[in-house]
Amino acid sequence: MDRALIELKKQQKEKTKNGSGPRCSYPMISFADLQEVAFQLFMDTGAHTKFTSDLEAMAEYVALLTREFVEAASRPTALEEVLESVPRYNSFRVTHSGATVSMCANAWLRMIQVIPGVSEDKAQCLLDHFPTFNSLMCAYRDPTLSRAQKEDLVADKLHDARIQRALSKRIYAVFCEEDPDALI
């Protein structure tokens, strides 16, 4: 790159001596300026910069750089990545009689399904016993029950036949854990 800048300066000096130089002179770009621009390009876009010595290498690099810009422009933002990683639940609450329920019941069903390990069937079974968020929270806030009893409160209600204590403890932790650093 230094050689190219030196050669360019020589050509400009020869043109000015011969009188065939450009009428308006543009400021010369130094190698330090070029390095600064390359560094800024890397910091702003994360694109790798490379100084080439011949035309073929430069053409390959420009093609690579163009691909990098296209990928950088089409990359989703952090918020978009988070939103895309969250599963979308389209379930709706169905009672034993086959009737569908209100939007609030559907939202409560989907809220339960977000908890890891809770399938739609388990959420439907839980909603048979606790049809609203408030009904579950009232049961969890019952002062006569110990913490262990509250953790096992929904263990037998998640499925018709099996008791699921680990999932019941996870549901309790989601709604009642007070430690912000606790893992769920």
XYZ file of C-alpha atoms in Angstrom:
184
model
C 0.000 0.000 0.000
C 2.888 2.333 0.781
C 4.344 1.664 -2.657
C 1.025 2.524 -4.281
C 0.837 5.841 -2.405
C 4.449 6.699 -3.295
C 3.784 5.880 -6.953
C 0.643 8.042 -6.912
C 2.600 10.983 -5.464
C 5.278 10.584 -8.172
C 2.628 10.595 -10.893
C 1.025 13.733 -9.464
C 4.395 15.519 -9.291
C 5.129 14.627 -12.928
C 1.699 15.884 -14.012
C 2.165 19.179 -12.194
C 5.636 19.636 -13.769
C 4.268 18.969 -17.259
C 1.329 21.291 -16.680
C -1.169 18.543 -17.414
C -2.186 18.158 -13.795
C -5.725 18.636 -12.663
C -6.900 22.220 -12.292
C -8.401 21.606 -8.848
C -6.148 19.665 -6.570
C -7.665 17.181 -4.174
C -6.038 16.676 -0.783
C -3.692 13.692 -0.671
C -4.747 10.788 1.482
C -1.924 9.579 3.663
C -1.419 5.978 4.694
C -2.278 6.958 8.292
C -5.630 8.325 7.070
C -6.262 5.086 5.224
C -5.391 3.051 8.318
C -7.786 5.167 10.400
C -10.617 4.646 7.901
C -9.932 0.901 7.823
C -9.954 0.755 11.625
C -13.225 2.716 11.812
C -14.764 0.407 9.212
C -13.822 -2.607 11.301
C -15.134 -1.051 14.529
C -18.432 0.071 12.999
C -19.331 -3.000 10.973
C -17.046 -5.759 12.178
C -15.845 -6.192 8.595
C -12.250 -7.301 8.160
C -10.022 -4.886 6.253
C -7.157 -5.956 4.045
C -4.632 -4.030 1.978
C -3.990 -5.598 -1.409
C -1.093 -5.260 -3.819
C -2.533 -6.278 -7.187
C -5.775 -5.847 -9.103
C -6.950 -9.469 -8.813
C -6.505 -9.559 -5.033
C -8.332 -6.245 -4.781
C -11.265 -7.571 -6.840
C -11.514 -10.643 -4.599
C -11.383 -8.466 -1.510
C -14.066 -6.070 -2.792
C -16.329 -9.067 -3.487
C -15.691 -10.387 0.027
C -16.300 -6.969 1.559
C -19.558 -6.595 -0.369
C -20.759 -9.930 1.005
C -19.789 -8.814 4.530
C -21.803 -5.601 4.157
C -24.852 -7.480 2.889
C -24.642 -9.950 5.773
C -24.181 -7.134 8.297
C -27.173 -5.261 6.902
C -29.403 -8.341 6.944
C -28.335 -9.549 10.390
C -31.212 -9.315 12.895
C -30.843 -7.064 15.894
C -30.486 -8.532 19.371
C -34.157 -7.834 20.092
C -35.243 -9.538 16.871
C -33.107 -12.570 17.735
C -34.729 -12.808 21.163
C -38.207 -12.502 19.698
C -37.477 -15.148 17.069
C -36.142 -17.579 19.681
C -39.313 -17.432 21.783
C -41.803 -20.067 20.666
C -45.197 -18.822 19.613
C -48.097 -20.650 21.239
C -51.397 -20.748 19.427
C -53.195 -22.986 21.915
C -56.589 -22.093 23.247
C -58.397 -23.257 26.359
C -60.888 -26.048 25.814
C -63.071 -27.277 28.672
C -64.155 -30.900 29.174
C -67.441 -30.096 27.445
C -65.502 -28.983 24.360
C -66.302 -25.289 24.682
C -63.621 -22.686 24.157
C -63.186 -20.095 26.849
C -62.332 -16.396 27.013
C -59.217 -14.619 25.806
C -58.002 -14.363 29.412
C -58.128 -18.146 29.830
C -56.274 -18.561 26.541
C -53.604 -16.094 27.689
C -53.287 -17.938 31.021
C -52.901 -21.242 29.149
C -50.147 -19.818 26.945
C -48.449 -18.254 29.961
C -48.261 -21.675 31.633
C -46.897 -23.223 28.416
C -43.909 -20.855 28.411
C -42.543 -22.633 31.503
C -39.988 -25.249 30.380
C -41.442 -28.759 30.590
C -45.110 -27.751 30.462
C -46.843 -29.118 27.383
C -50.278 -28.088 26.174
C -51.857 -31.180 27.782
C -50.249 -30.440 31.145
C -51.296 -26.801 30.944
C -54.889 -27.822 30.134
C -54.907 -30.176 33.176
C -53.525 -27.423 35.412
C -56.187 -25.015 34.196
C -58.896 -27.526 35.111
C -57.843 -27.023 38.758
C -56.692 -23.396 38.600
C -58.715 -21.627 35.881
C -57.086 -18.231 36.503
C -53.703 -16.886 37.486
C -55.268 -15.431 40.619
C -56.618 -18.820 41.725
C -53.130 -20.354 41.560
C -51.523 -17.395 43.316
C -54.132 -17.510 46.109
C -53.239 -21.167 46.650
C -49.520 -20.320 46.689
C -50.110 -17.468 49.167
C -52.079 -19.655 51.593
C -50.333 -19.135 54.967
C -51.452 -22.529 56.314
C -49.344 -24.403 53.743
C -45.607 -24.953 54.138
C -43.166 -24.184 51.329
C -42.793 -27.912 50.544
C -46.580 -28.293 50.289
C -46.773 -25.277 47.990
C -44.004 -26.680 45.793
C -45.956 -29.964 45.459
C -49.317 -28.224 45.090
C -49.726 -28.892 41.369
C -47.709 -32.146 41.200
C -50.797 -34.350 40.925
C -52.745 -31.862 38.799
C -50.411 -31.673 35.802
C -51.367 -35.033 34.369
C -54.237 -37.395 34.983
C -52.138 -40.384 36.044
C -48.601 -39.315 37.016
C -47.317 -37.178 39.829
C -44.729 -34.655 38.612
C -42.979 -33.096 41.584
C -40.005 -31.614 39.701
C -42.245 -29.738 37.282
C -44.472 -28.617 40.148
C -41.413 -27.168 41.922
C -40.391 -25.382 38.720
C -43.857 -23.828 38.339
C -43.745 -22.705 41.966
C -40.296 -21.192 41.417
C -41.470 -19.292 38.317
C -44.317 -17.617 40.156
C -42.982 -17.320 43.708
C -39.177 -17.193 43.687
C -37.953 -13.954 45.247
C -34.222 -14.344 44.578
C -33.483 -12.602 41.237
C -30.328 -14.712 40.755
C -32.108 -18.052 41.171
C -32.006 -20.415 38.216
C -35.322 -21.775 37.029
